[in-house]
Amino acid sequence: MRASRMHLCTLREDPADAEIASHRLLMRAGYLHKSGAGLYLYGPLLQRVLAKVKAIVSDEMARAGGLEVTMPIMQEQGLWEKSGRWATYQASRTMLTVKDRSGQTFGLAPTAEEVVTDYAANVVTSYKQLPVCFFQQHTKFRDEIRPRFGLMRVKEFIMMDAYSFHDSDESLDQTYQAMRKAYHRTFRRLGLEAFAVEADSGAIGGSGSHEFMVAAAVGEDTILFNAESGYGANVERAVGRVAPAPAWAAPAAAVRVHTPAVGAITDVMGFLQKNGYADVQPAHGLKCVLFVAKTEKVEVTVAAFVRGDRDINEVKLTNAITRLLGDQGPVLNLRPMHPPEVVTATTAQPGFAGPGAGLTVGLALFDKNTLDADTPYIAGANATDHHLVGFRIARDAAVKLHWDDLVTIREGDGDPQGPGVLSEKRGIEVGHIFKLGTKYSAAMQALYLGPDQKRHPFIMGCYGIGSSRVVAAAVEQHHDADGITWPVSIAPYQVVIVPAGKPGDAAVEEAAEGLYRDLQAKGIEVLLDDRDAKPGVKFKDWDLVGIPYRIVCGRGVATGTVEVKPRGGTNADVPLAEAVGLATTWIQERLAVLHAAAEAVR
RNA sequence: CGGGGCGUAGCUCAGCUUGGCUAGAGCGUCUGGUUUGGGACCAGAAGGUCGCAGGUUCGAAUCCUGUCGCCCCGACCA
């Protein structure tokens, strides 16, 4: 491609609304055009990058046995009602809906379990056809509450989604592991450093799941990990060992203490320290957070308790409530109580809630990691400006006790699997794999005939990679002060030739044209910067765009040499005749490194 | 949806507080010339319903009301 014909539109300044590197650089280099909030036009350069990402993703999915299909983006409401998810997605309002001319309502694909399950039910009839895995790479819509960070979180995006069907848990597990391996291979070929962590399965549902994360300071997820044991989990899911609180001089029986105008735990402890309980700390508090949980059928008030120095994990709490509610569930929405609701539930102003007399809630849950039934705590007295000192849950609580895992694990907590300690880092979620079980197939009556001559619901798995998000994550991981430094496997072009002689220098022009022809003949994706611009402008542009290799035909041409330079690396002066060979070799070597990394996945 | 902020040229922004002359700058674009190894220089040009709609006023980018859009902080997810 000749640069004069490719409509390169780089910006010298950062767009005002771009905060993170990928957004900033993709906009500045002309990859992206913002069409609306969370809506982007992918320019010609981005199209090439995306095509390469998609090709690698598809290749690895096919290698793992997947069959590529294309599913409709408009999905009938009826299908979603069969699975029972219409209500969930309407409640969270993540699904965009449209009406056709006859008034029928459709959802715009946020995912495709229903569509693919319906397909499998029709085309897979016998256990002899199992397992099977269908996948696609297609546009998805999610009515994001707040699109942000350029390509990172948008309303319309491209996702690879795969769905597998099985007749046994063992078969599902085999495919799950194959997908896990395929994902690792995919990310290595893409040049991305990604790692898998345990995750909550969220709205998709199911038993097990792992997320694939790209480490990045701007990542929206928090990961807890221990490099030594290999444990890693999203904070939503992470478990760990919390150090016990130190003992303190608690009264034998609970004492009601006047604690004027101090509701926050640290304030309460500060007050008590000055008023007769010198050794109390926040860890001696019994923190009570009040929520309202909604399911399709019921609305229930909930009190959640955790040790005073720790926080409630709302994802864990949601799951715990769902378990308690049984067939009244699942919980579709969980929100903290508004102050007037707190007053109703505790007969006190917010800040003085506790599990003793006076608390009126549907459910009371206690964190089993940080709380003990027979240890003394300082609890709210359900009376404004009063606390109970020396409160013991087993003895003094006036509510039915439910114990579960509710605490948010944080840096410094113990590794659940070994002696080590957990660390924390931020990550961008680029992929997710789930074991779904029979959630969809049972609900939708998607059945196959087994060797026992009976009909069984498919056991399912589902797997996603955010193809367009991967592009943003790649830029986050590969950029410097001058611009993007694409891995060669996904760069829009592999080489750019920059003629840098005086205009009309026939020798320079001839050398550049010759290299251009020869590289094209070798199948290299090559650009020729034939624009009438100063060399400095060209260098800046290609550094920003991120072309991995640059060949400069300049003053050396007179003596028969050109310069070959990797992006961010050092120049090599080589004879004109060797430039094509050297660039080709370097490109192939770098691709080989990525392939070797993929082959090393076990 | 709650809280904060912003809408002026393709991009980045001044001007608004305290209403008043032809609405400005830099970058980018176009023309001509000089330049040509890390975002050149000179001369000239094009480009604006000041987000939109009302209102106040002799007069509104500026003040008021409404509305739409966008950005940032919190709850969703690839």
PDB file of C-alpha atoms (C1' of nucleotides) in Angstrom, chain A residues 12-13 16 28 34 37 94 142 144-146 153-154 159 203 429-430 503 536 541 543 550 554-555 563, chain B residues 1-2 10-13 26-28 35-40 69-78:
ATOM      1  CA  ARG A  12      -0.592  15.830  16.827  1.00  0.00           C
ATOM      2  CA  GLU A  13      -2.546  16.343  20.026  1.00  0.00           C
ATOM      3  CA  ALA A  16      -9.644  15.694  25.039  1.00  0.00           C
ATOM      4  CA  ARG A  28      -4.275   9.882  17.500  1.00  0.00           C
ATOM      5  CA  LYS A  34     -15.924   8.081  17.599  1.00  0.00           C
ATOM      6  CA  ALA A  37     -20.963   7.293  23.207  1.00  0.00           C
ATOM      7  CA  THR A  94     -28.061  -4.801  29.752  1.00  0.00           C
ATOM      8  CA  ARG A 142     -24.670  -4.428  25.646  1.00  0.00           C
ATOM      9  CA  GLU A 144     -23.480  -0.435  29.126  1.00  0.00           C
ATOM     10  CA  ILE A 145     -24.341   1.832  31.997  1.00  0.00           C
ATOM     11  CA  ARG A 146     -21.224   3.778  31.306  1.00  0.00           C
ATOM     12  CA  ARG A 153     -15.912  -0.702  27.285  1.00  0.00           C
ATOM     13  CA  VAL A 154     -18.376   0.009  24.513  1.00  0.00           C
ATOM     14  CA  MET A 159     -16.734 -11.029  20.509  1.00  0.00           C
ATOM     15  CA  ALA A 203     -25.383 -13.554  34.827  1.00  0.00           C
ATOM     16  CA  GLU A 429     -10.667  -9.158  31.181  1.00  0.00           C
ATOM     17  CA  VAL A 430     -10.136 -10.376  27.616  1.00  0.00           C
ATOM     18  CA  PRO A 503      12.738  15.258  -3.750  1.00  0.00           C
ATOM     19  CA  GLY A 536      10.777  13.693  10.335  1.00  0.00           C
ATOM     20  CA  ASP A 541       3.738   9.031  11.876  1.00  0.00           C
ATOM     21  CA  ASP A 543       6.187   5.374  15.188  1.00  0.00           C
ATOM     22  CA  ARG A 550      11.063   0.436   8.971  1.00  0.00           C
ATOM     23  CA  GLY A 554      18.231   7.943   2.447  1.00  0.00           C
ATOM     24  CA  ARG A 555      21.690   9.290   2.100  1.00  0.00           C
ATOM     25  CA  GLU A 563      18.688   1.227   7.056  1.00  0.00           C
TER      26      GLU A 563
ATOM     27  C1'   C B   1     -29.938   6.238  37.642  1.00  0.00           C
ATOM     28  C1'   G B   2     -27.390   9.464  41.590  1.00  0.00           C
ATOM     29  C1'   G B  10     -11.434  18.812  11.362  1.00  0.00           C
ATOM     30  C1'   C B  11      -8.239  18.651  16.431  1.00  0.00           C
ATOM     31  C1'   U B  12      -6.553  21.326  21.128  1.00  0.00           C
ATOM     32  C1'   C B  13      -8.410  25.571  23.343  1.00  0.00           C
ATOM     33  C1'   G B  26      -2.158  27.097  17.667  1.00  0.00           C
ATOM     34  C1'   C B  27      -2.264  22.539  14.981  1.00  0.00           C
ATOM     35  C1'   G B  28      -4.410  20.470  10.542  1.00  0.00           C
ATOM     36  C1'   U B  35      13.053  23.778   2.274  1.00  0.00           C
ATOM     37  C1'   U B  36      14.059  18.159   2.975  1.00  0.00           C
ATOM     38  C1'   G B  37      17.172  12.467   8.375  1.00  0.00           C
ATOM     39  C1'   G B  38      12.832  13.184  13.911  1.00  0.00           C
ATOM     40  C1'   G B  39       6.148  16.764  13.541  1.00  0.00           C
ATOM     41  C1'   A B  40      10.241  23.231   8.626  1.00  0.00           C
ATOM     42  C1'   G B  69     -25.357  15.454  23.549  1.00  0.00           C
ATOM     43  C1'   C B  70     -20.634  14.331  25.604  1.00  0.00           C
ATOM     44  C1'   C B  71     -16.914  13.517  29.625  1.00  0.00           C
ATOM     45  C1'   C B  72     -15.553  12.138  34.782  1.00  0.00           C
ATOM     46  C1'   C B  73     -16.772   9.416  39.875  1.00  0.00           C
ATOM     47  C1'   G B  74     -20.171   5.041  41.777  1.00  0.00           C
ATOM     48  C1'   A B  75     -23.584  -0.135  40.568  1.00  0.00           C
ATOM     49  C1'   C B  76     -22.800  -4.126  34.876  1.00  0.00           C
ATOM     50  C1'   C B  77     -19.453  -7.133  31.630  1.00  0.00           C
ATOM     51  C1'   A B  78     -15.780  -9.563  26.602  1.00  0.00           C
TER      52        A B  78
END
